[in-house]
Short mmCIF file of C-alpha atoms in Angstrom, two decimals:
data_model
loop_
_atom_site.label_atom_id
_atom_site.label_comp_id
_atom_site.label_asym_id
_atom_site.label_seq_id
_atom_site.Cartn_x
_atom_site.Cartn_y
_atom_site.Cartn_z
CA MET A 7 16.14 33.94 91.11
CA ILE A 8 14.45 37.07 90.03
CA THR A 9 13.48 37.49 93.71
CA LYS A 10 16.71 37.61 94.91
CA LEU A 11 18.48 39.83 92.51
CA PRO A 12 17.61 43.12 93.95
CA ILE A 13 19.08 42.02 97.20
CA LEU A 14 22.31 40.54 95.92
CA VAL A 15 22.41 43.91 93.94
CA ILE A 16 21.62 45.46 97.30
CA CYS A 17 24.49 44.10 99.22
CA MET A 18 27.13 44.40 96.48
CA LEU A 19 26.49 47.98 96.75
CA PHE A 20 26.57 48.18 100.39
CA ILE A 21 29.93 46.19 99.97
CA VAL A 22 31.50 48.73 97.53
CA SER A 23 30.43 51.83 99.87
CA ILE A 24 32.32 50.29 102.75
CA ALA A 25 35.40 50.09 100.71
CA THR A 26 34.51 53.28 98.90
CA ALA A 27 34.62 54.99 102.64
CA GLN A 28 37.75 53.33 104.10
CA GLN A 29 39.90 55.10 101.66
CA LEU A 30 40.71 57.84 103.13
CA PRO A 31 42.49 60.69 101.37
CA VAL A 32 46.00 61.20 101.53
CA ALA A 33 47.64 65.06 101.53
CA THR A 34 49.77 66.04 98.81
CA ASN A 35 52.79 66.21 100.49
CA VAL A 36 52.17 62.58 101.72
CA GLN A 37 51.84 61.52 98.18
CA LYS A 38 54.79 63.42 97.18
CA ALA A 39 56.94 61.19 99.79
CA TYR A 40 55.56 57.89 98.56
CA ALA A 41 56.68 59.12 94.83
CA LYS A 42 60.14 59.67 96.01
CA GLY A 43 60.46 56.55 98.17
CA THR A 44 61.42 58.22 101.60
CA ARG A 45 57.84 57.00 103.15
CA ASN A 46 56.02 53.76 102.77
CA LYS A 47 52.15 53.26 102.61
CA THR A 48 52.49 50.21 105.34
CA GLY A 49 53.96 53.13 107.77
CA ILE A 50 57.59 51.73 107.60
CA PRO A 51 59.99 54.14 106.33
CA GLY A 52 60.71 53.92 102.45
CA LYS A 53 63.95 53.01 100.86
CA PHE A 54 65.56 56.30 100.45
CA TYR A 55 64.15 57.82 104.17
CA TRP A 56 66.70 60.21 105.73
CA GLN A 57 66.87 62.24 108.68
CA ASN A 58 69.00 64.97 109.41
CA LYS A 59 71.27 64.76 112.66
CA ALA A 60 72.74 67.65 115.09
CA ASP A 61 75.17 66.95 117.98
CA TYR A 62 75.19 69.33 121.04
CA LEU A 63 77.63 70.55 123.35
CA ILE A 64 75.96 72.68 126.03
CA LYS A 65 77.06 74.64 128.94
CA VAL A 66 74.94 76.91 131.04
CA ASN A 67 74.89 78.81 134.33
CA PHE A 68 71.68 79.19 136.04
CA ASN A 69 71.12 82.08 138.93
CA PRO A 70 68.39 81.38 141.10
CA ILE A 71 68.59 84.69 142.63
CA THR A 72 67.50 86.43 139.09
CA ARG A 73 66.46 83.54 137.12
CA GLU A 74 69.02 84.73 134.30
CA LEU A 75 69.89 81.33 132.36
CA LYS A 76 73.21 82.28 130.47
CA GLY A 77 74.39 79.52 128.16
CA ARG A 78 76.79 78.62 125.43
CA VAL A 79 76.09 75.94 122.72
CA GLY A 80 77.88 74.21 119.99
CA ILE A 81 76.15 72.39 117.42
CA ASP A 82 77.46 70.32 114.84
CA TYR A 83 74.64 69.70 112.15
CA THR A 84 74.79 67.21 109.29
CA ASN A 85 72.50 67.63 106.14
CA ASN A 86 71.75 63.73 105.27
CA SER A 87 68.99 65.21 102.84
CA PRO A 88 69.08 65.34 99.05
CA ASP A 89 68.24 69.06 99.39
CA THR A 90 70.43 72.09 99.60
CA LEU A 91 69.69 74.06 102.22
CA GLN A 92 69.64 77.97 101.93
CA PHE A 93 69.11 78.73 105.70
CA ILE A 94 69.07 77.00 109.16
CA LEU A 95 65.79 77.23 111.29
CA PHE A 96 66.44 77.00 115.09
CA LYS A 97 63.71 76.76 117.74
CA LEU A 98 63.85 79.05 120.55
CA TYR A 99 61.16 77.53 122.83
CA PRO A 100 61.47 79.97 125.76
CA ASN A 101 60.47 82.59 123.72
CA LEU A 102 56.81 81.72 124.10
CA PHE A 103 57.32 84.16 127.04
CA GLN A 104 58.49 86.86 124.70
CA ASP A 105 56.12 89.61 124.99
CA ILE A 106 55.62 90.27 120.99
CA ALA A 107 55.24 86.01 120.54
CA PRO A 108 52.34 84.52 119.57
CA LYS A 109 50.52 82.35 122.36
CA ALA A 110 47.76 80.04 122.50
CA ILE A 111 47.91 80.48 126.15
CA ALA A 112 47.46 83.18 128.82
CA ILE A 113 50.76 84.64 130.27
CA ALA A 114 50.81 87.19 133.11
CA LYS A 115 51.79 90.25 131.94
CA GLU A 116 54.84 90.17 134.99
CA ASP A 117 56.36 86.67 133.10
CA LEU A 118 56.52 88.51 129.71
CA THR A 119 60.09 89.24 128.79
CA ASP A 120 62.16 90.40 125.98
CA GLY A 121 62.58 86.44 125.02
CA VAL A 122 66.35 84.83 124.36
CA LYS A 123 69.02 87.26 123.86
CA ILE A 124 71.23 86.19 121.00
CA GLU A 125 74.55 87.19 122.44
CA LYS A 126 76.64 85.97 119.75
CA LEU A 127 76.47 83.57 116.87
CA SER A 128 79.07 82.09 114.35
CA GLN A 129 79.27 79.36 111.64
CA ASN A 130 82.47 77.39 111.09
CA GLY A 131 83.96 80.37 113.02
CA GLN A 132 82.58 83.44 111.28
CA SER A 133 80.22 85.53 112.86
CA PRO A 134 77.26 86.83 110.67
CA ASP A 135 76.35 90.24 110.96
CA SER A 136 72.70 90.69 112.70
CA THR A 137 71.13 90.95 108.99
CA LYS A 138 71.66 87.35 108.30
CA TYR A 139 69.41 85.95 111.03
CA THR A 140 65.75 86.87 112.37
CA ILE A 141 63.81 85.92 115.37
CA ARG A 142 60.29 85.63 114.97
CA GLY A 143 58.65 84.19 118.37
CA THR A 144 60.13 80.85 118.52
CA ASN A 145 61.98 80.63 115.28
CA LEU A 146 65.30 81.80 114.37
CA PHE A 147 66.19 81.76 110.54
CA VAL A 148 69.99 82.09 110.01
CA ARG A 149 70.64 82.44 106.55
CA THR A 150 73.82 80.58 105.61
CA LYS A 151 76.33 79.77 102.63
CA LYS A 152 74.32 76.83 100.95
CA LEU A 153 74.80 73.74 102.79
CA LEU A 154 75.04 71.00 100.42
CA PRO A 155 73.51 67.27 100.52
CA GLY A 156 75.62 65.18 102.54
CA SER A 157 77.83 68.22 104.27
CA LYS A 158 78.04 69.17 107.85
CA THR A 159 78.42 72.71 109.66
CA HIS A 160 78.78 73.92 112.95
CA PHE A 161 77.25 76.49 114.99
CA ASP A 162 78.72 78.28 118.15
CA ILE A 163 75.88 80.12 120.07
CA ALA A 164 76.18 82.10 123.42
CA TYR A 165 72.39 83.41 124.76
CA SER A 166 70.79 84.28 127.76
CA TYR A 167 66.81 84.60 129.01
CA ILE A 168 65.10 84.97 132.03
CA LEU A 169 63.33 82.36 133.43
CA ASN A 170 59.33 82.82 134.11
CA LYS A 171 58.34 83.01 138.03
CA GLY A 172 54.70 82.36 137.23
CA SER A 173 52.28 81.39 134.14
CA PHE A 174 54.10 77.81 134.72
CA VAL A 175 53.81 76.12 131.13
CA ARG A 176 56.46 73.27 131.26
CA THR A 177 59.17 75.47 132.54
CA GLY A 178 59.41 77.83 135.08
CA GLN A 179 59.87 78.40 138.99
CA ILE A 180 58.40 76.11 141.02
CA ASP A 181 59.27 77.74 144.48
CA SER A 182 61.57 79.90 146.25
CA GLY A 183 64.12 77.34 146.46
CA ALA A 184 63.49 75.25 143.48
CA PHE A 185 63.07 75.90 139.23
CA PHE A 186 62.26 73.33 136.47
CA LEU A 187 64.30 74.62 133.44
CA ALA A 188 63.21 72.97 130.24
CA TYR A 189 64.01 73.38 126.33
CA PHE A 190 66.45 75.79 127.59
CA PHE A 191 68.78 76.18 124.77
CA PRO A 192 69.04 77.07 120.40
CA ARG A 193 67.93 73.89 118.70
CA VAL A 194 67.72 72.94 115.50
CA ALA A 195 64.31 72.69 113.66
CA VAL A 196 63.37 69.45 111.60
CA TYR A 197 64.18 69.18 108.21
CA ASP A 198 62.20 66.48 106.97
CA ASP A 199 60.89 65.21 103.79
CA ILE A 200 57.20 65.93 104.14
CA ASP A 201 57.49 69.88 105.03
CA GLY A 202 61.07 70.61 104.79
CA TRP A 203 61.48 72.90 107.72
CA ASN A 204 59.48 72.47 110.57
CA MET A 205 58.33 76.33 110.80
CA PHE A 206 55.02 75.76 113.31
CA PRO A 207 55.71 78.32 116.22
CA TYR A 208 55.38 76.77 119.52
CA THR A 209 52.51 78.50 121.14
CA GLY A 210 52.16 76.53 124.44
CA GLN A 211 50.05 74.15 123.41
CA VAL A 212 51.16 71.39 121.57
CA GLU A 213 53.96 68.48 121.58
CA PHE A 214 57.34 69.24 120.09
CA TYR A 215 58.67 67.94 116.76
CA ASN A 216 62.74 67.42 117.23
CA ASP A 217 65.49 65.29 115.55
CA TYR A 218 67.36 62.64 117.29
CA GLY A 219 70.91 63.92 118.31
CA ASN A 220 73.58 63.69 121.10
CA PHE A 221 73.83 65.65 123.99
CA ASP A 222 76.81 66.81 125.95
CA VAL A 223 75.49 69.18 128.93
CA GLU A 224 77.57 70.87 131.55
CA ILE A 225 74.91 72.65 134.33
CA THR A 226 76.51 75.02 136.87
CA VAL A 227 74.46 76.43 139.72
CA PRO A 228 75.14 77.55 142.94
CA GLY A 229 76.89 74.99 145.49
CA ASN A 230 73.51 74.92 148.09
CA TYR A 231 71.61 73.76 144.94
CA GLN A 232 71.06 70.36 143.54
CA VAL A 233 70.58 69.56 139.63
CA TRP A 234 67.87 66.73 138.83
CA ALA A 235 68.30 65.71 135.22
CA THR A 236 67.84 63.14 132.56
CA GLY A 237 70.88 61.58 131.57
CA SER A 238 74.25 59.69 132.37
CA LEU A 239 76.30 61.47 135.14
CA LYS A 240 79.95 61.73 134.35
CA ASN A 241 81.44 63.59 137.46
CA PRO A 242 79.54 62.25 140.53
CA GLN A 243 82.88 63.16 142.51
CA GLU A 244 82.56 66.19 141.70
CA VAL A 245 79.17 67.27 142.65
CA TYR A 246 78.32 65.41 145.46
CA GLN A 247 80.19 64.29 148.90
CA PRO A 248 82.09 60.98 148.97
CA LYS A 249 79.52 59.21 151.28
CA PHE A 250 77.09 59.95 148.35
CA SER A 251 79.38 59.86 145.01
CA SER A 252 81.36 56.40 146.15
CA SER A 253 77.64 54.65 145.63
CA ILE A 254 77.17 56.32 141.95
CA LYS A 255 78.31 54.51 139.20
CA PRO A 256 80.14 56.68 136.54
CA ASN A 257 77.78 56.63 133.67
CA ARG A 258 75.26 56.15 135.85
CA VAL A 259 71.68 57.26 134.10
CA ILE A 260 69.98 59.55 136.48
CA VAL A 261 66.30 60.27 135.57
CA CYS A 262 64.21 62.98 137.25
#
C-alpha cells in the first residue's frame, strides 16, 4: 500500500492538471452575455437572445462604359435589442478602394477612388445635415434621434461609386464585357449583445458579419448585357425573350 501511494498521488495530479488545462479563458464580453441570458455556455442562444433586423428595397443602375453604379436603397430597421441606440452604423464595403481607407492588401493606384458618394440620406423622410453623418473607411456613422428598444426607423439613401477595373478583391471588372458587383449597397452594420456595433473596418482579408434580412432588388443594365444573380426572379417576361421566359417559372431561384 505504501509503495502504491506515490503512484496514486501522481495520477491524481495528472488528472487535475488535464482538467485545469481544458478550462479555457472566456472573454469578459462573452461572460456578460452569459450573465444577461442572451448566450448559453452550450452554444445555443440564451433565453433572452435577440437580433436586430433590416429589410432592403434596392434599385441600382450600372453603366459598363464608365463602371459607375448609381443606386437608391430604402431600409426598414428594427431595434430588437434592450438598448437605446444613439446612432446607426452602416457598412460601405466598396470603400475598400477609397484612397484614404485602411487596407490589409495592395490596391493599384489606378483603382483607388473617392469611394462611395452619399448623394442623399434621409431618416423617416427628414434629411439630416452633413454634420450628422461621418464616413471613416468602410464605416458610415449616422447620428439619429434615440432609437428606443422595440422601435423601428426608415432610411432612404442615394449613392454612387466607380467599380474597380483591376485589383480584383471579391468585386471588380473581369474582362471587357463582364463585371462582378458585390456588396454594392449601404448596409446596416450588426448591433449585437456581445460588442454592440460591429465597428471593425473591412480591410480586404476578412469575412463579413451581417444580419439576416429581406432584400427586394432591381438591377438595370444595358439591353445587351445579362444579369447573373442569386434570388427569386420576379419578372422573367420583361428581361428574357419569350422562348426563354416561358421555361422560367415565376419566383424560381436563379443562382449564379
